[in-house]
Short mmCIF file of C-alpha atoms in Angstrom, two decimals:
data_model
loop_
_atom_site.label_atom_id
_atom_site.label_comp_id
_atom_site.label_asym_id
_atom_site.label_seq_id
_atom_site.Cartn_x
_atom_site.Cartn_y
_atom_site.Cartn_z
CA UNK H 10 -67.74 -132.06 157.07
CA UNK H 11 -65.31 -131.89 154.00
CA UNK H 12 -65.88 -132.51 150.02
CA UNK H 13 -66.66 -135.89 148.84
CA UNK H 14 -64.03 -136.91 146.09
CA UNK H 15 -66.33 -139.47 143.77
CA UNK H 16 -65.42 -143.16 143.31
CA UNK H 17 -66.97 -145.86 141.35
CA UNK H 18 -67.78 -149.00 143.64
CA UNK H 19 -66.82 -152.50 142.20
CA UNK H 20 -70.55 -153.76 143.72
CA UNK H 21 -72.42 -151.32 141.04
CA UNK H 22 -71.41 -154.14 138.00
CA UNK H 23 -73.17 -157.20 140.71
CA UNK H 24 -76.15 -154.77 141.03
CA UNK H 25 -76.99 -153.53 137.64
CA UNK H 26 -76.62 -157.33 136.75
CA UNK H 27 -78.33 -158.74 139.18
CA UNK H 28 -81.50 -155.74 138.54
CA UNK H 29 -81.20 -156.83 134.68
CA UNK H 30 -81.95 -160.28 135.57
CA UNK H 31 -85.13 -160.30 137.63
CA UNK H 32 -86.46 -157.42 135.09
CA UNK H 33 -85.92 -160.00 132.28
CA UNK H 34 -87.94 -162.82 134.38
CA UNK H 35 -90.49 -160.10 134.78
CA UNK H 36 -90.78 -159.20 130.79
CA UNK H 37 -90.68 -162.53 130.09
CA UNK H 38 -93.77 -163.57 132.37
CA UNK H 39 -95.61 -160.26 130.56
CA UNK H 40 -95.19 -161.89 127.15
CA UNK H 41 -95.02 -165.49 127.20
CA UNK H 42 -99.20 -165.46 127.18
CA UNK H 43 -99.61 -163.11 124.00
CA UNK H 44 -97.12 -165.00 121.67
CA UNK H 45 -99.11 -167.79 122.65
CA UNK H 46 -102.64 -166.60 122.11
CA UNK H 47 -103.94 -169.38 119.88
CA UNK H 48 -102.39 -171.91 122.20
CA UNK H 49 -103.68 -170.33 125.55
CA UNK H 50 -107.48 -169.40 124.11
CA UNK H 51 -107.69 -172.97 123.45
CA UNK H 52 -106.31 -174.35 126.75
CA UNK H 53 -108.46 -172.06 128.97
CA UNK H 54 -111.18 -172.09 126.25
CA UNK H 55 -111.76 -168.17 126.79
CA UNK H 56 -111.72 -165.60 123.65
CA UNK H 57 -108.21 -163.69 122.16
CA UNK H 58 -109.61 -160.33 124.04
CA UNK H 59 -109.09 -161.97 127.56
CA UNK H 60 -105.80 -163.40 126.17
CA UNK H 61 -105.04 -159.93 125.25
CA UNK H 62 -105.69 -158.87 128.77
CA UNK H 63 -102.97 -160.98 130.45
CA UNK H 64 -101.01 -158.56 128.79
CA UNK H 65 -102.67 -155.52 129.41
CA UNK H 66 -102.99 -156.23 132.91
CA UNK H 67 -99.43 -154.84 133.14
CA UNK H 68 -100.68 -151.58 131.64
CA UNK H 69 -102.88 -151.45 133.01
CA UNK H 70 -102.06 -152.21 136.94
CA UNK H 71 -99.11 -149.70 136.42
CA UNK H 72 -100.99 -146.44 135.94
CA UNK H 73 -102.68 -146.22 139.33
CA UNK H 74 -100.12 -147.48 141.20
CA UNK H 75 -96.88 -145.99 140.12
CA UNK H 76 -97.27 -142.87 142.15
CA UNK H 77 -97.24 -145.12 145.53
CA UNK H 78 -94.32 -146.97 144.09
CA UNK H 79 -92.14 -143.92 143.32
CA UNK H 80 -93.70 -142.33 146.63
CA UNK H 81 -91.87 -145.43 147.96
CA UNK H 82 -88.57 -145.45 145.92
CA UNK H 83 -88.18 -141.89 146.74
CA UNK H 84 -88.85 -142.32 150.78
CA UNK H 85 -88.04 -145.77 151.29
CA UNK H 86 -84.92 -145.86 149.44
CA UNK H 87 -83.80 -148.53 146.39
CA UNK H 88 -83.01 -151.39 148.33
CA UNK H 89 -86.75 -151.59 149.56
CA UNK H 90 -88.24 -151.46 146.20
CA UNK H 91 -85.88 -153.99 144.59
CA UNK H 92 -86.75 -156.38 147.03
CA UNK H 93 -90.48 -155.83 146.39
CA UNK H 94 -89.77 -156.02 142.68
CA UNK H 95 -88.29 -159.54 142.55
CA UNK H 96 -90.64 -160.87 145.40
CA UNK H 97 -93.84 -160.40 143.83
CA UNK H 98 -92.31 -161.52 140.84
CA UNK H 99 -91.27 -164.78 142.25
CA UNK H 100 -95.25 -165.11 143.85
CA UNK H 101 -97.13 -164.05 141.01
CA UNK H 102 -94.76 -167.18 139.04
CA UNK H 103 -95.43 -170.01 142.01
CA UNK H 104 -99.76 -168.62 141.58
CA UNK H 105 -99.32 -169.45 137.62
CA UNK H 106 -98.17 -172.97 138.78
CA UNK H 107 -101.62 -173.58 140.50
CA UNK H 108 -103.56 -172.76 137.47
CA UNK H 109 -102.14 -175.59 135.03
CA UNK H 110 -106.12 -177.06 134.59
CA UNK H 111 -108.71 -175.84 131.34
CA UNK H 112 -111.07 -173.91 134.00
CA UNK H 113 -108.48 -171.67 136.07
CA UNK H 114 -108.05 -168.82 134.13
CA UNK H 115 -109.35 -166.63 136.63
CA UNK H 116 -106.18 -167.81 138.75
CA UNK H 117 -103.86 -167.23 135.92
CA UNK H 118 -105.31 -164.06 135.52
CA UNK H 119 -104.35 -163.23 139.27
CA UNK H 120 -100.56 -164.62 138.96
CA UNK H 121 -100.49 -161.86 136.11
CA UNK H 122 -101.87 -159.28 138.20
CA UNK H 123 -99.42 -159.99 140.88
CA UNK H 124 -95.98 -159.79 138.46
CA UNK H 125 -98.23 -156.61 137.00
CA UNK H 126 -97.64 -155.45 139.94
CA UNK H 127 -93.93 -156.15 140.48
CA UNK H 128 -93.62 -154.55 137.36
CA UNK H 129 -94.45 -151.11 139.23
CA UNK H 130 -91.58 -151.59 141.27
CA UNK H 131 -89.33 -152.51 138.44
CA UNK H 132 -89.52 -150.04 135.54
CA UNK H 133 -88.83 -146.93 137.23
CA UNK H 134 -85.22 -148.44 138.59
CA UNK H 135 -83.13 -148.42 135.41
CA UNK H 136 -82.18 -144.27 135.36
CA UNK H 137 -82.36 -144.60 139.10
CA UNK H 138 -79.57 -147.89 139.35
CA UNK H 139 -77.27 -146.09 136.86
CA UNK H 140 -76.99 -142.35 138.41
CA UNK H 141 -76.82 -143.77 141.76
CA UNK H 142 -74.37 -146.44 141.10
CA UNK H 143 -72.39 -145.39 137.97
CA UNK H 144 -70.03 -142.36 136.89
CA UNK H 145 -71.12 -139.75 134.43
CA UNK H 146 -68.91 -141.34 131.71
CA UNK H 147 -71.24 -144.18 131.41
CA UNK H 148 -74.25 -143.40 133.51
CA UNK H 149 -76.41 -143.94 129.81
CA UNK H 150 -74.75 -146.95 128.87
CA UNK H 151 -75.46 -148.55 132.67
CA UNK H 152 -79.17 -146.96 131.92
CA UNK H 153 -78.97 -149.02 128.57
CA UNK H 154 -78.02 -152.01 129.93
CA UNK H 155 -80.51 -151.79 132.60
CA UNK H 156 -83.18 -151.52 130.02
CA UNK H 157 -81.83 -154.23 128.04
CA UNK H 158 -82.29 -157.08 130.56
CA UNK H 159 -85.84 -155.86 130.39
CA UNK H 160 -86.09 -156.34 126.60
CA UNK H 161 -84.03 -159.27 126.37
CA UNK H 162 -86.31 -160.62 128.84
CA UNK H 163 -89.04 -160.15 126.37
CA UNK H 164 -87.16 -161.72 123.34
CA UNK H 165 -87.13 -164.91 125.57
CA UNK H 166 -90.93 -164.77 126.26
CA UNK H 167 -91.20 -164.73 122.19
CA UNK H 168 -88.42 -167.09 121.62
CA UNK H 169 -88.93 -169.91 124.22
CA UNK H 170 -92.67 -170.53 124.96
CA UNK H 171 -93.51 -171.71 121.17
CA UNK H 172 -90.96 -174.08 121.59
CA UNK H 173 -91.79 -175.49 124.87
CA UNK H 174 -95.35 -175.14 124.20
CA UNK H 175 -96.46 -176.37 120.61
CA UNK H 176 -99.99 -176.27 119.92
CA UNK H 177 -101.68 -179.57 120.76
CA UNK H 178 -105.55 -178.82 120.41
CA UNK H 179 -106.41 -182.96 120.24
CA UNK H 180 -104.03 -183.68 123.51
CA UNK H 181 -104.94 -181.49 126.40
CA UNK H 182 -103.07 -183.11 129.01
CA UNK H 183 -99.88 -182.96 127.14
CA UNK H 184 -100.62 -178.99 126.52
CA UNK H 185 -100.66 -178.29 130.30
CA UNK H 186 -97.79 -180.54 130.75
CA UNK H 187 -95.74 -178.56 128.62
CA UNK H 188 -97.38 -175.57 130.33
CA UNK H 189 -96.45 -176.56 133.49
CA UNK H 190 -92.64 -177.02 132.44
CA UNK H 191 -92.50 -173.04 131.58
CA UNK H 192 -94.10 -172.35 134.89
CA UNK H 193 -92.17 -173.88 137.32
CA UNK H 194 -89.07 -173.05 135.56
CA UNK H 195 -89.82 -169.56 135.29
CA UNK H 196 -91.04 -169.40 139.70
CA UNK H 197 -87.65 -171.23 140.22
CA UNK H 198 -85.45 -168.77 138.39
CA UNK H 199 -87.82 -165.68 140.32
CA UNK H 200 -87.11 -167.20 143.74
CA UNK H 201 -83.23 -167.55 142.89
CA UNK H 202 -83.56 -163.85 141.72
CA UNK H 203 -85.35 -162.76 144.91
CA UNK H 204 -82.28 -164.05 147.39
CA UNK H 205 -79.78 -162.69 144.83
CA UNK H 206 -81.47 -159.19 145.34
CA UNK H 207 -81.52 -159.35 149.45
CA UNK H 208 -77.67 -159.95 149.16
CA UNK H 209 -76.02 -157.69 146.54
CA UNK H 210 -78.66 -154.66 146.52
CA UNK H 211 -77.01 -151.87 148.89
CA UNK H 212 -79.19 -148.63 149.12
CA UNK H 213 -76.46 -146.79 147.35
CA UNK H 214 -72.47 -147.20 147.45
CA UNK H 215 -70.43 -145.46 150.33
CA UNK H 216 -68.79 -142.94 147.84
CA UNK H 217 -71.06 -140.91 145.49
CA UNK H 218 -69.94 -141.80 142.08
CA UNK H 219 -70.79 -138.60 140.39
CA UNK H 220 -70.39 -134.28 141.31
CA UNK H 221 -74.59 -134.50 140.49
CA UNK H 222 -74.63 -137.21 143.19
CA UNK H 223 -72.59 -135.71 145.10
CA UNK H 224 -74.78 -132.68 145.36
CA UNK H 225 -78.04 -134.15 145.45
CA UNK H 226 -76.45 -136.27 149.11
CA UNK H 227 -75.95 -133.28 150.38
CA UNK H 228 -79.58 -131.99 150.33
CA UNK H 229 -81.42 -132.79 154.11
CA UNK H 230 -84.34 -135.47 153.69
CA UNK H 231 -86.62 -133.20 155.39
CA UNK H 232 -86.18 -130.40 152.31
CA UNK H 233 -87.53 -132.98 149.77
CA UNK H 234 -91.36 -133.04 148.98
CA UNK H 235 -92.69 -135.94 146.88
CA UNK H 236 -96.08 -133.44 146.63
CA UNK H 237 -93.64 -130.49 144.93
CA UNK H 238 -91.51 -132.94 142.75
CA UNK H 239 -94.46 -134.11 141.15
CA UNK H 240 -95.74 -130.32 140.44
CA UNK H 241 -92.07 -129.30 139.18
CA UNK H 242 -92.17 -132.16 136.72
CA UNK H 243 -95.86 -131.04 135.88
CA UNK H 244 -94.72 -127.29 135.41
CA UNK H 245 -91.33 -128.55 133.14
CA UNK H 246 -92.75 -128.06 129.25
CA UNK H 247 -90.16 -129.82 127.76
CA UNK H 248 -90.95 -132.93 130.45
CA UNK H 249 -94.29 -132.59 129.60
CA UNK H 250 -93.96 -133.02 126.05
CA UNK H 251 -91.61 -136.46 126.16
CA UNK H 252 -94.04 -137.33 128.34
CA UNK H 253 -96.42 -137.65 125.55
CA UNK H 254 -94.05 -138.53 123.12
CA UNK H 255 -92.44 -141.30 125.33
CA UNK H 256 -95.65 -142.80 126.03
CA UNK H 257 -96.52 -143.14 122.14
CA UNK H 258 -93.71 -145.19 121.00
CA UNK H 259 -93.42 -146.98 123.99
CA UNK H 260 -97.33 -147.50 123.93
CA UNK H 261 -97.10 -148.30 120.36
CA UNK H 262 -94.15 -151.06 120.75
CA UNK H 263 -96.40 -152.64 123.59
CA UNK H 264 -99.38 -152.93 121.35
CA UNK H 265 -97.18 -154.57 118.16
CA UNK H 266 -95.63 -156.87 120.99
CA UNK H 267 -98.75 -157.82 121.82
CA UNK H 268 -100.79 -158.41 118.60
CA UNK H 269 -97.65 -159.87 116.94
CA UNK H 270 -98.58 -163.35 116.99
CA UNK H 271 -102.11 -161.94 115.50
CA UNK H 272 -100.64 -160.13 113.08
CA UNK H 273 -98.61 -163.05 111.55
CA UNK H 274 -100.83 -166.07 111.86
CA UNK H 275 -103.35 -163.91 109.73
CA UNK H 276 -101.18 -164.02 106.94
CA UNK H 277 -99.18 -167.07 107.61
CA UNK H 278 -101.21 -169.61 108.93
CA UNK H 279 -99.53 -172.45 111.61
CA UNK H 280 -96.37 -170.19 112.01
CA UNK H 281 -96.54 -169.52 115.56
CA UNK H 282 -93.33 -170.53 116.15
CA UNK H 283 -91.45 -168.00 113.39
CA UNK H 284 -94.09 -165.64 115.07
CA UNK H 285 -91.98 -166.01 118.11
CA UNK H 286 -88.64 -166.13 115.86
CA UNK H 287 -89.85 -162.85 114.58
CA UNK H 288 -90.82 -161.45 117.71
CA UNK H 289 -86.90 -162.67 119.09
CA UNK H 290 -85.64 -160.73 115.82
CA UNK H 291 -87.52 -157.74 116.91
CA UNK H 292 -86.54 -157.54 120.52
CA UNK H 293 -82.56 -158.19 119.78
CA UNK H 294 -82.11 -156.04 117.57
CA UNK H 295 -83.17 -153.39 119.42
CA UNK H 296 -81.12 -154.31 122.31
CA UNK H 297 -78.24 -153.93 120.19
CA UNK H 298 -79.60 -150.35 120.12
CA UNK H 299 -80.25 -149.49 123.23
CA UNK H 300 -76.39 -150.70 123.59
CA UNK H 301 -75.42 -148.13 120.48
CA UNK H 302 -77.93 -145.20 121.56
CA UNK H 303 -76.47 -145.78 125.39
CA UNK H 304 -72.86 -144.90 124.10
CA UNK H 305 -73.65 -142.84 121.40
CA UNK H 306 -75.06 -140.62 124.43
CA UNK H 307 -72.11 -141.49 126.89
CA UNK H 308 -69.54 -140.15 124.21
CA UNK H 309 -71.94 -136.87 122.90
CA UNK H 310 -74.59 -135.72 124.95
CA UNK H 311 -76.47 -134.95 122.28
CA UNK H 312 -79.65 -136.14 123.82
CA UNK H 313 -82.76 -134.31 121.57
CA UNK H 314 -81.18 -134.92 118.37
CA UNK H 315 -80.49 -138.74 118.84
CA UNK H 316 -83.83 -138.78 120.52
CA UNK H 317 -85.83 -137.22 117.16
CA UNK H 318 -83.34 -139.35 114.87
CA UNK H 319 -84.52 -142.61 116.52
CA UNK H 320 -88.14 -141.23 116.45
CA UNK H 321 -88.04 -140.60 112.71
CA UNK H 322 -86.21 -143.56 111.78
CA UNK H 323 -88.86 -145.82 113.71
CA UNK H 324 -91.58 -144.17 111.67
CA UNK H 325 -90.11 -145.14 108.91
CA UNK H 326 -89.63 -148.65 110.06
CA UNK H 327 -93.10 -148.93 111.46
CA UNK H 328 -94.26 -147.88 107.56
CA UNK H 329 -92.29 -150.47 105.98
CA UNK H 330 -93.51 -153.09 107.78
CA UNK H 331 -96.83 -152.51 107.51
CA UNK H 332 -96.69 -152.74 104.15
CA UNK H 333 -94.60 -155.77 103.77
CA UNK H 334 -95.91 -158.28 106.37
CA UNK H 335 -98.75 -159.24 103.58
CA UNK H 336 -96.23 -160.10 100.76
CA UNK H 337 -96.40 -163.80 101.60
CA UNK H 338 -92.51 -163.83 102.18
CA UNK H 339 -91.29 -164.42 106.03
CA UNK H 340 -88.21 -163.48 105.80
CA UNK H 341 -88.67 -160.11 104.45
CA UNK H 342 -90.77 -160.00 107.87
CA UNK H 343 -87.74 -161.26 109.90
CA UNK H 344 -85.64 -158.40 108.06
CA UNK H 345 -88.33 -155.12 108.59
CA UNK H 346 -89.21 -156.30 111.85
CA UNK H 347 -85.67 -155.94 112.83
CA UNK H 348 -85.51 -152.98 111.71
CA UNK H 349 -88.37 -151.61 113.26
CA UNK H 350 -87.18 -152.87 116.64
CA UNK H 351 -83.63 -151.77 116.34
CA UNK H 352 -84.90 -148.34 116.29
CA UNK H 353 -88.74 -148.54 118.45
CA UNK H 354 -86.47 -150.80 121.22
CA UNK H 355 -83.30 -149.12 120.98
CA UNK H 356 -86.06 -145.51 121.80
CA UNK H 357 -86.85 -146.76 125.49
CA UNK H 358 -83.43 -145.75 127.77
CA UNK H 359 -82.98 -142.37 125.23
CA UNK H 360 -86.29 -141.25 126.87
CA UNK H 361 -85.25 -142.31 130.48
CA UNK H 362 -82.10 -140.43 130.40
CA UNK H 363 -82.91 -137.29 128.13
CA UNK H 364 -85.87 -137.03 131.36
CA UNK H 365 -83.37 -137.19 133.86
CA UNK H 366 -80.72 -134.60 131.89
CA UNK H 367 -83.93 -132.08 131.28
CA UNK H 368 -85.78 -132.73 134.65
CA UNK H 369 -82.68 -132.73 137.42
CA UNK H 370 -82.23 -132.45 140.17
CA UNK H 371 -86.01 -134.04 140.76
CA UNK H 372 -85.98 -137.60 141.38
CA UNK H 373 -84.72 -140.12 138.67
CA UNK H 374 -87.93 -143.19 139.71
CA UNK H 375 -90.45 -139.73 139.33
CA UNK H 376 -89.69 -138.96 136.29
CA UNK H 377 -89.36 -142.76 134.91
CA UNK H 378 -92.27 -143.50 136.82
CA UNK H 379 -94.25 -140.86 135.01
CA UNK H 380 -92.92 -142.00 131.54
CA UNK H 381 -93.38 -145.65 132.00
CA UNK H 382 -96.93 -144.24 133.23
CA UNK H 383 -97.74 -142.55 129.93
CA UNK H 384 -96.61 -145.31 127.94
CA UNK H 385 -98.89 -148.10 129.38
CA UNK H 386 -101.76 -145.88 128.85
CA UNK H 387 -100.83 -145.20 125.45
CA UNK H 388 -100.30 -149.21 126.01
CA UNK H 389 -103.63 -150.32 126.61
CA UNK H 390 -105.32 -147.71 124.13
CA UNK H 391 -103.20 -148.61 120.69
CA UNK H 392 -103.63 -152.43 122.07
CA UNK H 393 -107.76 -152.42 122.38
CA UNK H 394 -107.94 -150.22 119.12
CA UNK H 395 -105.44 -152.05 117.02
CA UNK H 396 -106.49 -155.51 117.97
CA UNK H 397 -110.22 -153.66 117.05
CA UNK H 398 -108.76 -152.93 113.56
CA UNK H 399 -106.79 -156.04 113.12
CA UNK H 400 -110.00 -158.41 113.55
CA UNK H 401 -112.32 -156.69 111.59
CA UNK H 402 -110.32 -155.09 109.01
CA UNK H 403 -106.95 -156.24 108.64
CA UNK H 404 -103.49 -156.52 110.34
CA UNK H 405 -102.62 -152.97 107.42
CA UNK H 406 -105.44 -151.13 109.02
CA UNK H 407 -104.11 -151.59 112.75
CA UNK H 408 -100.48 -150.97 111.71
CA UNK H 409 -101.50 -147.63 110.15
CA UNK H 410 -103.70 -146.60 113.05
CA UNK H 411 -100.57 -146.46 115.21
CA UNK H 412 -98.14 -145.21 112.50
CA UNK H 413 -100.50 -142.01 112.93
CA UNK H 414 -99.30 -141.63 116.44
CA UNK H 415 -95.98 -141.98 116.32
CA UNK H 416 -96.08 -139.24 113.22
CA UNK H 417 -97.59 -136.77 116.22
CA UNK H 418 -94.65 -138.25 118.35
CA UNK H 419 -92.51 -136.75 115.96
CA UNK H 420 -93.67 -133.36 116.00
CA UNK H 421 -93.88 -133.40 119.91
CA UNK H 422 -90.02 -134.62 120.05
CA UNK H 423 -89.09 -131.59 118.06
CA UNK H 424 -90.88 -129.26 119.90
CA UNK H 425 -88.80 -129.91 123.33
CA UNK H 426 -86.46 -127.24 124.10
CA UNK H 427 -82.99 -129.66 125.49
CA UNK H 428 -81.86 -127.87 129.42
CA UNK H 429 -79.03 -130.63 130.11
CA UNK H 430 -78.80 -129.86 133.96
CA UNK H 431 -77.11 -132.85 135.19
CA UNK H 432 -74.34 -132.83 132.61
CA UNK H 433 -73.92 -128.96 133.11
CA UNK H 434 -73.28 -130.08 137.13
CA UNK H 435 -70.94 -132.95 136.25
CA UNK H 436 -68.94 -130.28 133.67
CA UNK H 437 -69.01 -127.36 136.08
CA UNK H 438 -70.68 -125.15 133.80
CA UNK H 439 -74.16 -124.62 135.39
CA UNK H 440 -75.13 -121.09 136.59
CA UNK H 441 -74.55 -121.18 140.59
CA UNK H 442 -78.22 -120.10 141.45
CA UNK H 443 -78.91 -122.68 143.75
CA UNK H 444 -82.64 -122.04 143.79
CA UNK H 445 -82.62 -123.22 139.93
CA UNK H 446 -80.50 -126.04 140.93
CA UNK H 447 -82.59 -127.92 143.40
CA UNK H 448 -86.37 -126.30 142.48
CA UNK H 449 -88.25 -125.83 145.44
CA UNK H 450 -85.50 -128.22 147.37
CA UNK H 451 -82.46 -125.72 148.80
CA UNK H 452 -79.29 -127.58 149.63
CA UNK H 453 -76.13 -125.88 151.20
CA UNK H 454 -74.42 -123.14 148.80
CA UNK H 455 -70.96 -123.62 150.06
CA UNK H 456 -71.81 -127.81 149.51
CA UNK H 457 -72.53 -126.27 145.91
CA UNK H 458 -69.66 -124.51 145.13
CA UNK H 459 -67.24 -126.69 146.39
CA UNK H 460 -68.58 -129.48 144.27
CA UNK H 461 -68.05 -127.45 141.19
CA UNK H 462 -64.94 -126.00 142.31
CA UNK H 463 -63.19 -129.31 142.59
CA UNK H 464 -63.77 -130.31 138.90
#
């Protein structure tokens, strides 16, 4: 009946951790086949393509069903989809055990399907976790970190499965045993994960911890339509446009993830294992950006121009790779493929939370759900054509097929006309129409007003 003063709850740290953990098991599951490729081609005997596809499978499971899954996070509430998340992720790693023999790839290909799956209910949580559960003075860095345990989660599944999985082409037996050692490791880690999630994970903390929360908890459940959020975000230009431009660089880190291991065995045969190293190199250095970009925006704001900075600056990277990985020198890869990841990595929570400041007061899992969308289409496109180019031309000619793309991301990110709504709530400077406010959604005026008033 009164105004809601926002607090910060002490459970939001337990949460964000505990989210960042089972996303990491999750990334690590989507990579640990593709740094492997050699290895795995020759255990299952099947081609690189359907090695390719254990990774793809992610891609592509996510487009069709990420509307259900925000249709879900939206109606059903966070808890509900967290819990899905880490379950299927723990089943889809206990399947993988079962298929630990030369002719059960089609069962490996189903335990990938299944944490495919979990990945729909995973991805769309990190803008969602940090507005719910963290103040406006560091709702991008708890979006950051959020997104980190997903990539560090990846530079595990490049780091550890060359090590606990050399190639041994003459000694089968003693592949699958080593196989079976990342397996069962990984589905006991999952199920730990799982029960961690059904005790910490709260729906959202008794206090809002925000004035945009604090608004948005005042709008009735029956005003909400999943139907009309979906149209608003269709009819927003500027959401639109990082749509596009969100799903090329994420699309076009997901293909270089995958063909990595490709890419560097072509020119530096037997070196699967720096493959992963480089791959590791990669993935932490742009966690250290994500970290950077997520304060930089916590302390500025300035979402567009650290958004097109990071987009040119990855073009540039992407460039100078390409055109050293062929020099016969490994660790000038180790040094341009850190650089291209610092800056292609450290891209992925700018474009969660510049969607969330241009697209509010529509829901937070829409609008990631819709990016993370884009970019595993753009995923499983720059994957099929680059992996084309890299085996009949050359590793140059796929590298420069996606530098292309990311050259059109460019001009897209500059195009996108910046409407920070939900830092114009939290500063008390928005215009006090509510029907601009909330869309098609109308919440109480006086709710409004007060909110603003108390800042």
């Amino acid at each position: 009946g009164g105004r809601v003063e926002p607090r910060l709850s002490r459970r939001r740290l337990a949460v964000l951790a505990v989210f960042s953990c089972y996303s990491l098991v999750n990334a690590f599951q989507w990579i640990q086949y593709s740094i492997l490729s050699n290895v795995f081609a020759g255990f299952y005997g099947v081609s690189f393509t359907q090695i390719d596809w254990l990774s793809m499978v992610y891609m592509l499971a996510y487009v069709p069903l990420i509307l259900p899954a925000t249709w879900l996070l939206d109606t059903r509430g966070l808890r509900l989809t967290a819990l899905l998340g880490a379950g299927l992720n723990g089943l889809g790693a206990w399947l993988k055990c079962a298929s630990l023999a030369p002719d059960r790839y089609p069962i490996t290909l189903a335990a990938q399907t299944i944490c495919a799956i979990a990945q729909v209910f995973i991805l769309g949580l990190p803008s969602r976790v940090a507005s719910v559960w963290f103040g406006p003075t560091e709702v991008s860095t708890a979006c950051a970190v959020a997104v980190l345990g997903n990539q560090l989660g990846t530079a595990i599944g490049f780091l550890l499965p060359p090590v606990l999985v050399p190639n041994t082409p003459n000694d089968i037996n003693l592949m699958a045993h080593n196989i079976s050692i990342m397996f069962y490791g990984t589905a006991i880690v999952s199920t730990l994960l799982f029960f961690l999630t059904g005790v910490v994970f709260e729906e959202k903390p008794k206090y809002p911890p925000s004035h945009s929360q604090a608004v948005l908890q005042t709008m009735s459940p029956e005003d909400y339509s999943y139907k009309q959020s979906i149209i608003n975000l269709f009819k927003n230009i500027p959401f639109v446009l990082l749509l596009i431009s969100y799903g090329i660089m994420t699309g076009a880190f997901y293909s270089v993830s995958t063909l990595l291991n490709q890419m560097i065995v072509t020119h530096y045969e037997g070196e699967e294992v720096n493959a992963g190293r480089i791959g590791l190199t990669l993935v932490v250095a742009g966690m250290v950006g994500s970290i950077i970009c997520g304060l930089w925006l916590d302390y500025t704001k300035t979402y567009k121009q650290t958004t097109l900075i990071v987009y040119i600056l990855s073009f540039i990277g992407l460039l100078v790779f390409t055109f050293t990985l062929d020099l016969g020198y490994l660790i000038v890869v180790f040094v341009t493929g850190g650089v291209l990841g610092f800056f292609m990595t450290g891209y992925l929570p700018l474009g969660f939370e510049f969607a969330v400041e241009i697209t509010y007061p529509e829901s937070e899992g829409t609008s990631s759900g819709l990016l993370n969308a884009s970019a595993q289409i753009f995923g499983i496109v720059f994957t099929l054509v680059q992996g084309k180019f890299t085996t009949d031309y050359s590793p140059r000619a796929g590298n420069l097929f996606l530098c292309a793309w990311v050259f059109v991301g460019i001009i897209l990110t500059a195009l996108i006309k910046s409407d920070l709504r939900r830092h114009n709530v939290n500063s008390g400077i928005m215009n006090l129409d509510v029907k601009a406010v909330s869309g098609d959604s109308y919440c109480d005026c006086i709710t409004v007003l007060e909110c603003l008033a108390s800042i």
